């Protein structure tokens, strides 16, 4: 990266912030030393640099470039491993794999962080002396936080949550300070330089690159870059992208409602937010309830058109209004709108109105007078569409001033909250009187039936409150359930009983009634965020109607093209749950503001006062990777060193990009040599379409869906260029808790490598889980893995050294064959799991079960005094080295080197092994599973046995054969427990021998469970192998495992019961199901 004036003494070689020196751990340090040596070999061999190779199928894997306002953490590492593992797996399956990487710097987060740091230094000095550094001030902050938490808990009727109030003190340090955040990532003496956002671009991307190299990420670093206009090559690419989108009619201009930061004076998109990612504008209908009298504090408003202005999502229910609610202690204002009307609403809502064209000056509401909720109590109103000519303003103590306008219109027929609140005021006149409410203001107002809902009647709110026994507004959980049910049923099945749309379904009448009320001036539209949104500058956002360049996501033909691709065989979402999320996202995502007026990024080509925002410059950059090696090259993230092929940024014209990416006419006038342009075109054609993109699930509603839209627009004439697969995972917890600095479980990527080693961190990430559910990184698993990988290294070292002399080369015995077959089976299972992105299952097969199979074989050989076979040990080591390479490549390179494997293991092909011998696997299971049962039997014995006999039988007695025949006939019902057991009871009762019914029922129940586990094998009447031989081949091992003094005897009892064995023991014996008689 080019030098920056403030970067002269700041580099990735600087020591990290001072921390306590770690303890020395020999095993961990051994693994780290090996990893550093292996990575040096990889670098020297440039092993992960991928170029077009017509002899191999290309496979490009990508990962969303991380935002560079800090160092990479375990959350990045966890999701990243999915891409790393799959890339290495496909490399070993013979594909030409490209895994590129880049770093995102566009947008507001860096700018906001730099601004915040600057403000802290200006206010508190350098270094800052924050007030919370004073113990007394911190104690006061803690007390205030505890009181706030206690008040919140008191409001919550779930008493189990009340005890959490004092927990805020744990790890509490006061206000989050940008300076303190940086002290964990940057030498403190250098922090003042970070008031310049450009310094962030120079500092954190190289650190990210270094961390990823230490993590063994397998990246082709020639293609790495940073975003924003700082990198002129990427800047040219984004400009071309937007020129192309505009050419295709996808970029529009006009006034649109967007989430807006008044402080930042611009749209606040997902990546610009510290809270509220994925939140969009919510449309409300404002109902104008005309004030009829102007008592007390309202006197200055006399003569004006004044309205209480509640916001509703259900304008069709206004026929049922009986009153209006306000919060008695709420702070309101009378705000004059552009048309002269005055709305009494909260100050928060007034800010929103002022940003939506209702005021002369943007973001400056005109407040005529300040009011409290008490000033509004008993105020008479005229409610549009209501049955009653005059309704009154009543108190409601549960109103949130942080949502809507702080005013709530009341429809008790269809809103359970309204019904219980009105009923309480009727039933408790003394309570109402505290707020100046007289009986005349509440008692005459009967519930008005307005909507008929099948099964709920014409007053669904009353029905649900009585059904759920709701007594007051404190029954919050019940009220929430009642509200959800009535609203859903009302919209989907309700029929209007009143008004001009009587007889119509609610879903049909709703938009018509809303439009009519707006047209007649009794309502208007208002927007606010669906829930709270905070910008990274600490501003609570509103919805603003502003001039904006936007991408027309949601346009019907564009959306349908994307949908048809996502739900086709050409796209793999890897799970039905993920696929459903894409459907929801495509239905939800609409017009998207794609520009800002300041911040880091690329300027809009045709109006350079606008900057393209961070989600909009991140949709097809995967295509840039294909040619990035011609533009960026090694160690040139911002392009300051120039192109390694001599290409200048100004050479990258639209014609050049159109030729490379869209196959349009060759740009004959280009300054770029023809052979270079042809090579760039060929490179793109090699790596596209992108085979796989890996991401955390939170990017489905924005980035991932937007990337699909943009691919479908740029390559609208060639769907074969659209993404082939998206894999998404849940977030990662540490020891089953959300990562948190206060809990001490927030782990940085480089910290994990130092603590556990790279391979162990990757193994623990693989073990954490793969689904959309949150995964769990277990530090106990990591600690154990340090030991087990180290011990495995040492064992392999021994086997490849002097230990090899003790191995044998004679004919294989039964356990040799069992071990060999286990390796074949487990390698195949790992193969299937890795290909399906089931890395936890793959780890189970390739590591835990693979090493366990070796341990059983090794123990068997030791106890049996038979050396292990040399060829099997070699096969084990080489196979383990290859199938574990996706997860622990450094450890595997070490094993591969010890076995003198050819080249590097990361380039070694996946092993081609014989298919599993299923009959041999059954013999193995018969031996080992029954041995485990025998050990349990011996362990539970009241008196420890010292000898025993294993009884085997080739066939069942006739009554069991009859039962098995019945089960085969009724196999289709076995999965339905209730139906199957019912039929079994009837059948057993119809048999002539009633004395054996109990035994028959127990036998069939046992076999049914086994069938559900292993399938048809459980229904076989004979054993397809020699059981006695199976056990006799391991007699010494069995005797040792059971702790017997004398050798176990194996007896085939098919011909009859031996002496000393009871009928009960014999009855439990079956083909493949031996018993131990002690």
mmCIF file of C-alpha atoms in Angstrom, residues 26 191 352 360 585 754:
data_model
loop_
_atom_site.group_PDB
_atom_site.id
_atom_site.type_symbol
_atom_site.label_atom_id
_atom_site.label_comp_id
_atom_site.label_asym_id
_atom_site.label_seq_id
_atom_site.Cartn_x
_atom_site.Cartn_y
_atom_site.Cartn_z
ATOM 1 C CA UNK A 26 5.315 -26.984 24.303
ATOM 2 C CA UNK A 191 -3.964 6.002 17.745
ATOM 3 C CA UNK A 352 -39.913 12.139 10.817
ATOM 4 C CA UNK A 360 -41.029 24.059 4.739
ATOM 5 C CA UNK A 585 -35.785 -11.521 0.709
ATOM 6 C CA UNK A 754 -1.545 -17.734 19.030
#
